[in-house]
Coordinates of C-alpha atoms and ligand atoms in Angstrom, one line a residue:
M12 CA -2.6 -21.8 -12.5
N13 CA 0.3 -21.5 -14.1
K14 CA 3.0 -21.2 -11.1
K15 CA 5.4 -18.3 -11.2
W16 CA 8.6 -17.7 -9.1
W17 CA 7.0 -14.8 -6.5
H18 CA 3.8 -16.5 -5.7
D19 CA 5.0 -18.3 -2.5
K20 CA 6.8 -15.2 -1.4
V21 CA 6.3 -13.2 1.2
A22 CA 6.5 -9.0 0.8
Y23 CA 7.6 -6.1 3.3
Q24 CA 7.3 -2.5 2.8
I25 CA 9.8 -0.2 3.3
Y26 CA 9.0 3.7 3.7
P27 CA 12.8 4.6 3.3
K28 CA 12.3 8.4 5.1
S29 CA 10.8 6.3 8.0
F30 CA 12.9 3.1 8.7
Y31 CA 16.1 3.3 10.0
D32 CA 18.8 6.7 9.4
S33 CA 22.6 5.6 9.3
N34 CA 23.4 9.2 9.4
G35 CA 22.2 11.0 12.4
D36 CA 20.1 13.7 10.1
G37 CA 17.0 12.5 11.1
I38 CA 15.9 10.9 8.1
G39 CA 16.2 7.0 6.9
D40 CA 17.9 6.5 4.2
I41 CA 19.6 3.4 2.0
P42 CA 22.6 2.8 3.8
G43 CA 20.3 2.5 6.7
I44 CA 17.9 -0.4 4.8
I45 CA 20.8 -2.5 4.2
S46 CA 21.9 -2.2 7.6
K47 CA 18.5 -4.1 8.6
L48 CA 18.8 -6.4 5.4
D49 CA 19.5 -9.6 8.9
Y50 CA 15.9 -7.8 10.4
L51 CA 13.8 -8.6 7.7
Q52 CA 15.9 -11.7 6.5
D53 CA 15.1 -13.5 10.1
L54 CA 11.8 -12.2 9.9
G55 CA 11.4 -14.6 6.4
I56 CA 11.2 -11.5 4.3
D57 CA 11.4 -12.2 0.2
I58 CA 10.5 -9.2 -1.7
I59 CA 11.3 -5.5 -0.6
W60 CA 9.3 -2.7 -1.9
L61 CA 10.8 0.4 -1.0
S62 CA 8.7 3.2 -1.8
P63 CA 10.4 6.0 -3.9
C64 CA 13.7 7.0 -3.1
Y65 CA 14.5 8.7 -6.4
R66 CA 15.6 12.6 -6.9
S67 CA 12.4 14.7 -5.5
P68 CA 11.4 18.2 -3.9
L69 CA 9.7 15.4 -1.3
A70 CA 6.6 17.6 -1.6
D71 CA 4.7 14.1 -1.8
Q72 CA 7.2 12.2 0.2
G73 CA 8.7 11.2 -2.9
Y74 CA 5.8 10.9 -4.8
D75 CA 7.3 13.9 -6.8
I76 CA 10.3 12.6 -9.1
S77 CA 12.8 15.0 -10.3
D78 CA 14.9 12.7 -11.8
Y79 CA 14.0 8.8 -12.4
Y80 CA 17.7 8.0 -13.3
D81 CA 18.9 8.6 -9.8
I82 CA 18.3 8.8 -5.6
D83 CA 18.0 11.4 -3.9
P84 CA 20.9 12.5 -1.6
R85 CA 19.0 13.0 1.3
F86 CA 18.3 8.6 1.3
G87 CA 21.9 8.5 -0.3
T88 CA 23.8 7.3 -3.3
M89 CA 23.3 5.3 -6.6
E90 CA 26.1 3.5 -5.5
D91 CA 24.0 2.4 -2.3
M92 CA 21.2 1.5 -4.1
E93 CA 22.9 -0.9 -5.8
R94 CA 24.7 -2.2 -2.7
L95 CA 21.4 -2.5 -1.4
I96 CA 20.3 -5.1 -4.6
A97 CA 23.4 -6.9 -4.4
E98 CA 23.2 -7.3 -0.6
A99 CA 19.9 -8.4 -1.1
K100 CA 20.1 -11.0 -3.7
K101 CA 23.3 -12.1 -1.2
R102 CA 20.0 -13.6 0.8
N103 CA 17.7 -14.2 -1.8
M104 CA 15.9 -11.1 -1.6
Y105 CA 14.1 -9.5 -4.1
I106 CA 14.0 -5.5 -4.2
L107 CA 11.2 -3.6 -6.0
M108 CA 11.0 0.1 -6.6
D109 CA 7.7 2.3 -6.9
L110 CA 6.7 3.1 -10.7
V111 CA 5.3 6.3 -9.9
V112 CA 4.6 7.8 -13.8
N113 CA 1.1 9.3 -14.1
H114 CA 2.8 12.6 -12.6
C115 CA 6.1 13.3 -12.0
S116 CA 7.8 16.2 -10.0
D117 CA 7.0 20.1 -11.4
E118 CA 10.8 20.1 -10.8
H119 CA 11.7 17.8 -13.3
E120 CA 13.7 19.0 -16.5
W121 CA 10.7 17.5 -18.5
F122 CA 8.7 20.4 -17.1
K123 CA 10.8 23.3 -16.7
K124 CA 11.6 23.0 -20.6
A125 CA 7.3 22.7 -21.0
C126 CA 7.5 26.0 -19.3
E127 CA 10.2 27.6 -21.5
D128 CA 8.4 26.8 -24.4
P129 CA 4.7 25.0 -24.3
D130 CA 4.0 24.9 -27.4
G131 CA 7.8 23.0 -28.2
K132 CA 8.1 19.2 -27.6
Y133 CA 7.7 19.7 -23.9
G134 CA 4.4 20.8 -23.9
N135 CA 3.2 18.0 -25.1
F136 CA 4.8 15.8 -22.4
F137 CA 1.3 17.5 -20.0
Y138 CA -2.0 18.3 -19.7
L139 CA -2.2 21.9 -20.8
R140 CA -4.7 23.8 -21.8
D141 CA -4.8 28.1 -22.5
K142 CA -5.9 30.2 -19.5
K143 CA -9.2 31.4 -20.3
E144 CA -10.4 34.1 -17.1
G145 CA -12.3 33.2 -14.4
E146 CA -13.2 29.6 -15.9
L147 CA -11.0 26.3 -15.6
P148 CA -10.9 24.2 -18.2
T149 CA -12.6 21.3 -16.1
N150 CA -14.3 21.1 -12.3
W151 CA -11.9 18.8 -11.6
R152 CA -11.4 18.4 -7.5
S153 CA -7.5 17.1 -6.8
Y154 CA -7.0 14.2 -4.2
F155 CA -5.1 16.7 -2.1
G156 CA -8.1 19.8 -2.7
G157 CA -8.6 22.1 -4.8
P158 CA -9.0 22.4 -8.5
V159 CA -6.8 20.2 -10.9
W160 CA -6.0 23.4 -12.9
E161 CA -2.6 25.3 -12.1
D162 CA -0.9 28.2 -14.0
L163 CA 1.9 27.2 -15.9
P164 CA 4.8 29.5 -14.8
G165 CA 5.3 32.1 -17.0
T166 CA 3.0 31.3 -19.9
S167 CA -0.6 31.8 -20.8
K168 CA -1.5 28.7 -20.2
Q169 CA -2.8 25.8 -17.2
Y170 CA -1.5 22.5 -16.4
L171 CA -3.2 19.3 -15.0
H172 CA -2.4 17.6 -11.5
L173 CA -4.5 14.8 -10.3
F174 CA -2.5 14.7 -7.6
H175 CA -0.8 18.0 -5.7
K176 CA 0.1 20.8 -7.5
K177 CA 3.8 20.6 -7.8
Q178 CA 2.8 16.7 -9.5
P179 CA 2.1 17.6 -13.0
D180 CA 0.5 14.8 -15.1
L181 CA 2.3 13.0 -17.8
N182 CA 0.4 12.8 -20.8
W183 CA 0.5 8.6 -22.0
E184 CA -1.5 9.5 -24.8
N185 CA 1.8 11.3 -26.7
P186 CA 4.4 7.9 -27.5
E187 CA 7.5 9.9 -26.7
V188 CA 6.3 10.0 -22.7
R189 CA 5.5 6.1 -23.2
E190 CA 9.0 5.7 -24.5
E191 CA 10.8 7.6 -21.7
I192 CA 9.2 5.6 -19.0
Y193 CA 9.8 2.3 -21.0
K194 CA 13.4 2.8 -21.1
N195 CA 13.8 4.0 -17.2
I196 CA 11.4 1.0 -16.6
N197 CA 14.6 -1.4 -18.4
W198 CA 17.6 1.1 -17.4
W199 CA 16.2 0.0 -13.4
L200 CA 15.6 -3.8 -14.5
D201 CA 19.0 -4.4 -16.0
K202 CA 20.3 -3.0 -12.1
G203 CA 18.8 -6.8 -11.3
L204 CA 15.4 -5.5 -9.5
G205 CA 13.0 -7.5 -8.9
G206 CA 10.5 -5.4 -10.2
F207 CA 7.9 -2.9 -9.1
R208 CA 4.9 -1.8 -7.6
I209 CA 3.1 0.4 -9.9
D210 CA 1.9 4.4 -8.2
A211 CA -2.2 5.3 -8.9
I212 CA -1.7 4.1 -12.6
I213 CA -5.4 3.8 -13.3
N214 CA -5.1 7.6 -13.2
I215 CA -3.1 7.6 -16.4
K216 CA -6.3 7.3 -18.3
K217 CA -7.5 10.5 -18.7
A218 CA -11.4 10.3 -20.1
L219 CA -11.4 12.7 -23.7
P220 CA -12.5 14.9 -24.5
L221 CA -11.9 16.7 -20.9
R222 CA -14.9 17.8 -19.9
D223 CA -17.4 18.5 -16.5
Y224 CA -18.8 16.1 -14.4
E225 CA -21.6 17.3 -11.7
P226 CA -20.4 18.8 -8.8
D227 CA -20.2 16.7 -5.1
R228 CA -19.2 19.0 -2.6
V229 CA -19.2 22.8 -1.6
D230 CA -16.3 23.7 -3.3
G231 CA -18.1 23.2 -7.1
L232 CA -15.7 20.5 -8.2
S233 CA -16.0 17.4 -8.8
S234 CA -14.1 13.9 -7.6
V235 CA -11.3 12.7 -10.0
H236 CA -13.4 9.3 -10.1
K237 CA -15.9 10.3 -11.9
M238 CA -14.4 11.2 -14.8
L239 CA -11.5 7.8 -14.3
A240 CA -15.4 5.9 -14.3
D241 CA -15.7 7.5 -17.4
A242 CA -12.4 7.1 -18.7
S243 CA -11.6 3.9 -21.2
G244 CA -9.0 1.9 -22.7
V245 CA -6.3 2.2 -20.3
G246 CA -5.3 -1.3 -21.2
T247 CA -4.0 -0.4 -24.4
F248 CA -1.1 1.6 -22.7
L249 CA -0.6 -1.2 -19.9
G250 CA -0.3 -4.0 -22.0
E251 CA 1.7 -2.4 -23.5
M252 CA 3.7 -1.3 -20.6
R253 CA 3.7 -4.9 -19.8
D254 CA 5.0 -6.4 -23.5
R255 CA 8.1 -3.3 -22.8
T256 CA 9.1 -4.3 -20.0
F257 CA 8.5 -6.4 -17.2
K258 CA 8.0 -9.1 -19.4
K259 CA 11.0 -9.6 -21.0
Y260 CA 12.4 -9.6 -17.6
D261 CA 10.6 -11.9 -16.0
A262 CA 10.0 -9.3 -13.2
F263 CA 7.1 -9.0 -10.1
S264 CA 4.8 -6.2 -10.5
V265 CA 2.3 -5.1 -8.1
G266 CA -0.2 -2.3 -9.6
E267 CA -1.9 0.4 -7.1
V268 CA -5.5 -1.0 -8.3
F269 CA -8.5 1.4 -7.2
N270 CA -12.0 1.1 -9.3
E271 CA -11.3 -2.3 -11.6
K272 CA -13.9 -3.4 -12.8
E273 CA -14.9 -7.1 -12.4
E274 CA -15.2 -7.7 -15.4
E275 CA -12.0 -6.4 -15.9
L276 CA -10.0 -9.4 -13.5
P277 CA -8.4 -11.4 -15.9
E278 CA -7.0 -8.5 -18.2
F279 CA -5.5 -7.5 -14.9
I280 CA -4.0 -10.5 -13.0
G281 CA -4.8 -13.0 -14.7
E282 CA -2.2 -15.1 -17.1
N283 CA -0.4 -13.1 -19.7
G284 CA -2.3 -9.9 -17.4
Y285 CA -1.0 -6.8 -17.5
F286 CA 0.6 -7.2 -13.2
S287 CA 1.9 -10.0 -11.9
T288 CA -1.1 -8.8 -8.9
M289 CA -2.5 -5.7 -7.8
F290 CA -3.7 -5.3 -4.4
D291 CA -7.1 -5.6 -2.7
F292 CA -8.1 -2.2 -1.1
N293 CA -11.7 -3.4 -0.4
E294 CA -10.9 -3.4 3.3
T295 CA -9.7 -0.3 2.9
I296 CA -12.5 2.1 1.3
F297 CA -15.4 0.4 2.9
G298 CA -17.4 3.3 4.5
G299 CA -15.6 6.3 2.5
S300 CA -17.4 9.1 1.8
E301 CA -17.4 11.8 -0.8
K302 CA -18.1 14.3 1.6
G303 CA -14.1 13.6 3.2
W304 CA -12.7 12.0 5.8
Y305 CA -14.8 13.3 8.5
D306 CA -17.7 11.7 7.3
A307 CA -16.3 8.6 7.0
A308 CA -18.4 4.9 8.7
P309 CA -16.1 2.7 11.0
I310 CA -15.6 -0.8 10.0
T311 CA -16.4 -3.6 12.2
P312 CA -15.6 -7.2 12.6
D313 CA -18.4 -8.1 10.3
D314 CA -17.9 -6.0 7.4
Y315 CA -13.7 -6.9 7.5
K316 CA -15.0 -10.2 7.0
K317 CA -17.0 -9.4 3.8
C318 CA -15.0 -7.3 2.4
C319 CA -12.2 -10.1 2.5
F320 CA -14.7 -12.5 1.5
E321 CA -15.7 -10.7 -1.2
T322 CA -12.5 -9.9 -3.2
Q323 CA -11.0 -14.0 -2.4
R324 CA -14.8 -14.6 -4.6
K325 CA -14.5 -12.0 -7.2
I326 CA -11.0 -13.3 -7.5
G327 CA -11.2 -16.7 -7.3
D328 CA -8.6 -18.6 -9.6
I329 CA -8.4 -15.9 -12.3
G330 CA -5.4 -14.7 -10.5
F331 CA -3.1 -13.3 -7.5
V332 CA -4.6 -10.3 -5.1
S333 CA -2.5 -8.9 -3.0
N334 CA -3.3 -8.6 0.5
I335 CA -2.5 -5.9 3.4
I336 CA -3.8 -4.5 7.1
E337 CA -1.9 -1.0 5.9
N338 CA 0.5 0.8 4.1
H339 CA 1.9 4.9 3.6
D340 CA -1.1 5.7 3.0
E341 CA -3.5 4.2 5.5
P342 CA -3.6 4.4 9.5
R343 CA -2.5 1.1 11.0
G344 CA -4.2 -1.6 10.6
V345 CA -4.9 -2.6 14.2
S346 CA -6.3 1.1 15.4
R347 CA -8.5 0.6 12.1
Y348 CA -9.9 -3.4 12.3
I349 CA -10.1 -3.7 15.8
P350 CA -12.8 -2.3 17.9
E351 CA -11.7 0.6 20.0
G352 CA -10.0 -0.1 23.5
D353 CA -9.0 -4.0 22.4
C354 CA -5.9 -3.8 20.2
C355 CA -3.5 -5.9 22.8
P356 CA -1.5 -8.6 21.7
E357 CA -4.1 -11.3 21.3
S358 CA -6.0 -9.2 19.2
K359 CA -3.2 -8.2 17.2
K360 CA -2.4 -11.8 16.4
M361 CA -5.6 -12.4 15.5
L362 CA -5.8 -9.9 12.7
A363 CA -2.6 -10.9 11.0
A364 CA -3.3 -15.0 10.7
L365 CA -6.8 -13.6 9.3
N366 CA -5.0 -11.6 7.0
F367 CA -1.9 -13.7 6.0
M368 CA -3.5 -17.0 5.8
L369 CA -6.2 -15.4 2.9
R370 CA -4.9 -16.6 -0.7
G371 CA -2.5 -14.5 -2.6
L372 CA 0.7 -12.8 -1.8
P373 CA 1.0 -11.2 1.7
F374 CA 2.4 -8.0 2.2
I375 CA 3.3 -6.6 5.4
Y376 CA 3.9 -2.6 6.0
Q377 CA 7.3 -1.8 8.2
G378 CA 6.4 -1.8 12.2
Q379 CA 3.0 -4.0 11.2
E380 CA 5.0 -7.5 12.2
L381 CA 5.4 -5.5 15.8
G382 CA 2.0 -4.1 16.4
M383 CA 1.9 -0.2 15.7
E384 CA -0.7 1.7 16.2
N385 CA -1.7 5.5 15.6
V386 CA -0.2 8.3 16.8
P387 CA -2.4 9.8 19.7
F388 CA -1.9 13.4 17.5
R389 CA -2.3 16.6 20.7
S390 CA -2.8 18.6 17.3
I391 CA -3.0 19.7 14.1
E392 CA 0.3 20.9 14.1
E393 CA 2.1 17.4 14.7
V394 CA 1.2 16.4 11.2
D395 CA 3.0 16.6 8.4
D396 CA 1.1 15.1 5.4
I397 CA -0.8 17.3 2.6
S398 CA -3.5 14.8 2.5
S399 CA -4.3 15.2 5.8
L400 CA -3.9 19.2 6.1
D401 CA -6.1 19.0 2.8
E402 CA -8.4 16.9 4.7
Y403 CA -8.3 19.2 8.6
K404 CA -9.2 21.8 6.3
V405 CA -12.3 20.1 4.8
A406 CA -13.7 18.7 8.2
L407 CA -13.4 22.5 8.8
E408 CA -15.1 24.2 5.9
A409 CA -18.3 21.3 6.5
G410 CA -18.9 22.8 9.7
C411 CA -17.1 20.2 12.0
T412 CA -15.4 21.4 15.4
P413 CA -11.7 21.7 15.2
E414 CA -11.6 18.5 17.7
E415 CA -13.8 16.7 15.0
A416 CA -11.8 17.7 12.2
L417 CA -9.1 16.4 14.6
N418 CA -10.2 13.5 15.1
A419 CA -11.1 12.3 11.6
V420 CA -7.6 12.7 10.8
R421 CA -6.6 10.9 14.1
R422 CA -8.6 7.8 12.0
F423 CA -6.9 8.5 8.8
S424 CA -3.7 10.6 9.0
R425 CA -1.6 8.5 6.6
D426 CA 1.3 10.0 9.0
N427 CA -0.2 7.5 11.4
A428 CA 1.7 4.6 9.2
R429 CA 5.2 7.0 8.7
T430 CA 6.2 8.0 12.1
P431 CA 9.4 6.1 12.6
M432 CA 9.6 2.4 12.6
Q433 CA 10.8 1.8 16.4
W434 CA 13.2 0.2 17.2
T435 CA 14.6 0.4 20.4
S436 CA 13.3 1.8 23.6
G437 CA 15.9 4.2 23.2
E438 CA 15.8 8.1 22.5
N439 CA 13.8 8.4 19.6
A440 CA 12.4 4.8 19.3
G441 CA 16.4 4.1 17.8
F442 CA 15.6 4.9 14.6
T443 CA 18.4 8.5 14.3
T444 CA 20.6 9.6 16.7
G445 CA 19.8 13.0 15.2
E446 CA 16.1 15.0 15.0
P447 CA 13.6 13.4 13.7
W448 CA 12.0 14.4 10.7
L449 CA 8.8 13.5 12.1
K450 CA 8.1 12.0 15.6
P451 CA 7.5 8.6 17.1
N452 CA 4.7 7.2 18.0
P453 CA 5.0 8.0 22.3
N454 CA 4.3 4.3 22.4
Y455 CA 7.8 3.1 21.0
T456 CA 8.6 2.6 24.7
S457 CA 6.6 -0.5 25.0
I458 CA 6.4 -1.5 21.5
N459 CA 9.6 -1.7 19.6
A460 CA 11.2 -4.7 17.7
A461 CA 14.0 -4.7 20.5
S462 CA 12.1 -6.2 23.4
Q463 CA 9.8 -8.2 20.9
E464 CA 13.0 -10.2 18.8
N465 CA 13.4 -13.0 22.0
D466 CA 10.2 -12.5 23.0
P467 CA 8.5 -16.1 21.5
D468 CA 5.0 -14.3 22.9
S469 CA 5.2 -11.2 20.7
V470 CA 3.7 -10.1 17.8
R471 CA 7.0 -10.4 15.9
S472 CA 7.5 -14.2 16.9
F473 CA 4.1 -14.8 15.3
Y474 CA 4.6 -13.1 11.8
K475 CA 7.7 -15.1 12.1
K476 CA 5.8 -18.2 12.5
L477 CA 2.9 -17.3 10.2
I478 CA 5.7 -16.5 7.6
S479 CA 7.0 -19.8 8.4
L480 CA 3.9 -21.7 8.2
R481 CA 3.6 -20.4 4.5
K482 CA 6.9 -21.6 4.0
N483 CA 7.3 -25.2 5.5
P484 CA 6.7 -27.8 2.8
E485 CA 3.9 -29.7 4.1
Y486 CA 1.8 -26.6 4.0
K487 CA 3.1 -24.8 1.6
E488 CA 1.5 -25.9 -1.4
T489 CA -2.0 -25.3 0.5
I490 CA -1.2 -21.8 1.7
V491 CA 0.3 -21.1 -0.9
Y492 CA -2.7 -22.3 -4.3
G493 CA -5.1 -24.2 -2.5
T494 CA -8.7 -22.5 -2.5
L495 CA -10.7 -20.8 0.1
E496 CA -13.9 -21.5 1.6
P497 CA -15.6 -19.4 4.2
L498 CA -16.8 -21.4 6.7
W499 CA -19.9 -20.0 9.3
E500 CA -20.3 -16.8 7.0
D501 CA -23.4 -15.3 9.2
R502 CA -21.6 -15.9 12.8
H503 CA -21.6 -12.2 13.8
N504 CA -17.8 -11.4 15.2
L505 CA -15.8 -14.7 14.0
M506 CA -14.5 -15.4 10.8
A507 CA -13.8 -18.9 9.6
Y508 CA -12.2 -20.3 6.5
Y509 CA -10.9 -23.3 5.1
R510 CA -7.4 -23.4 2.8
K511 CA -8.4 -26.6 0.6
G512 CA -5.4 -28.1 -1.0
D513 CA -3.2 -31.5 -0.7
K514 CA -3.9 -30.1 2.9
T515 CA -7.5 -28.6 4.2
L516 CA -6.9 -26.2 7.4
L517 CA -9.4 -24.2 8.9
V518 CA -8.7 -21.2 10.4
I519 CA -10.7 -19.7 13.1
G520 CA -11.2 -16.2 14.7
N521 CA -12.9 -15.1 17.8
Y522 CA -13.3 -11.8 16.4
Q523 CA -14.7 -10.2 19.7
R524 CA -13.6 -9.4 23.1
D525 CA -16.4 -12.2 24.5
M526 CA -15.5 -16.4 24.3
Q527 CA -17.5 -17.8 21.8
S528 CA -18.3 -21.4 20.9
V529 CA -18.3 -23.5 17.0
T530 CA -18.5 -26.7 16.4
L531 CA -15.9 -27.9 13.8
P532 CA -17.3 -29.9 11.0
S533 CA -14.8 -32.6 11.9
P534 CA -12.4 -33.7 14.5
F535 CA -8.4 -31.8 13.8
R536 CA -5.1 -34.0 13.3
K537 CA -3.4 -31.1 14.7
I538 CA -2.9 -27.3 16.1
L539 CA -1.0 -25.2 13.4
L540 CA -1.2 -21.9 15.0
N541 CA -2.5 -21.1 18.7
N542 CA -2.4 -16.8 19.3
Y543 CA -2.8 -18.7 23.0
P544 CA -0.8 -21.2 25.0
D545 CA -4.8 -23.5 25.3
M546 CA -7.2 -24.6 23.3
T547 CA -10.6 -25.9 25.2
A548 CA -12.2 -28.5 22.9
E549 CA -15.0 -30.9 24.3
G550 CA -15.6 -33.1 21.6
L551 CA -16.0 -31.2 17.7
T552 CA -17.2 -27.7 20.6
V553 CA -13.9 -25.4 20.7
T554 CA -14.7 -22.5 23.3
L555 CA -12.2 -19.6 21.7
H556 CA -10.9 -17.0 23.9
S557 CA -11.4 -13.2 23.1
Y558 CA -9.3 -12.5 19.7
Q559 CA -8.3 -16.2 19.6
I560 CA -6.9 -17.3 16.4
L561 CA -6.9 -20.8 15.7
I562 CA -4.6 -22.8 12.1
L563 CA -6.2 -26.4 12.5
E564 CA -5.0 -28.6 10.1
L565 CA -8.4 -31.3 9.7
Ligands
TEU621 O1 -1.9 6.9 -3.6 C1 -2.8 7.1 -4.7 C2 -4.1 7.5 -4.1 O2 -4.8 7.1 -4.9 C3 -4.6 7.3 -3.2 O3 -3.6 6.4 -2.5 C4 -4.0 9.1 -2.2 O4 -2.8 8.1 -1.9 C5 -5.0 8.9 -1.1 O5 -6.1 9.2 -1.6 C6 -4.3 10.5 -0.3 O6 -4.8 9.9 1.3 C7 -0.8 7.3 -4.2 C8 0.4 6.6 -3.5 O7 0.4 5.8 -2.8 C9 0.2 8.0 -2.6 O8 0.8 8.1 -1.4 C10 0.5 9.9 -3.0 O9 0.5 10.2 -2.6 C11 -0.1 9.4 -4.6 O10 -0.3 8.0 -4.9 C12 0.7 10.3 -5.8 O11 1.5 9.6 -6.2
CA622 CA1 20.0 9.9 7.2

């Protein structure tokens, strides 16, 4: 495998609105991020992905962009953004922006011009169809609920939106649209960005001609996934985008790719792939149901292990996958992947190490390093996220009681990850001096950065140790490039694997409350990491404590 500048790095995702508010308006901002760069550097972070902070009506929290060349005033100014890039550079850090180009905002000037003259140049920037009374162009259900078609204001046409109605889909079939997008990407790369995280990118290719699919819910609509499975040729767009933009800059790109076909992996992330890497969502989609969140199956430790190993096998040495425990669209990983009632510093550290030591690029989502947990929402009024509000409605319509519907939201709400970063035990978790746009998780009094930074046994300190292990010159080669081989794969509630390179490492996690013994295949030389002060061993037999994780050098 040809080595790339980003292979041995550690990445961190910031959700700007909830990271740190520098001016007391209750909304996190870029100057706030700049003031926390030292915190991130201390942790060992090299690459920072910012969720969108372009000009936006924030209908989907910035994933609806009205000006790709501007920063939303709520997040700061272009000067702030340039300063962030420069300050990061001083610390040998790279900034990634979020590339949201499947759709723009209905407040973007392209869309406004399309409304004024739907048959003109900008009409062809979108998917427009003539409106027919009592009939929609297709029966697809948008990701956020309801049909994907909406009346184009002031015209006799309708436009397509796979996401919210304030997120009209851009017509990638139109070369002028693609030119505009590449121009913008290069404009940002010229400013010194390290690259991009690429949003919802599989959606850019629609199956043409547009047609209906089998309905899958009582609303008579069909999931967008059916259409996407039927679409082919996205690679032509992705390859063109790579060649016209990222490649020229040796920029880093990480794709938000769902449902790629296994045989296409080399095209996506192999040598000269469309992207540098893409996220592994195998764990996050596990148990998902076509019916909605209320019907989703929980994931057990054995399932979690299976999902991780499945991805590792699939990718092999084709390329580099990006590993996550959570992101801004998912519940907190510790609440999801640790059996109920067992969330504690030990189990959080175990999960961290199991994920972090996988082959690939580790991404940490803000607050994950503190072990931040899901939010105990008391009512749906406390939820802001459009996706959660839709799923609540879907659950009620399917016959759930309000409590059952709220439970589904508690389990999966995107707001679980969007509450303010917990900096201190002070008011509003130290996130803002004003009124926060979303209430902090009440557990900030016990889970916060200030109390963990100087505690050698904190979850944050454990993350720091994991990061320094990955960067330790003695083990780096093995951890970054070594192969991954599962061990004792059929053992219940145990996840173990080798990392083999110039060293042989063994990661063993006791994924349960009860103790459990294993017999090592050979004696170990050194304990590289342990979430307990001790390790119980007799000869080759090791008895692991509740949720104990060991990284051993054999
Ligand atoms: O997400 C794309 C996506 O397909 C899902 O993860 C989606 O957010 C989820 O099904 C809703 O519960 C990306 C962004 O990460 C997400 O925040 C945006 O809302 C979405 O694209 C639209 O830009
Ligand atoms: Ca602010």
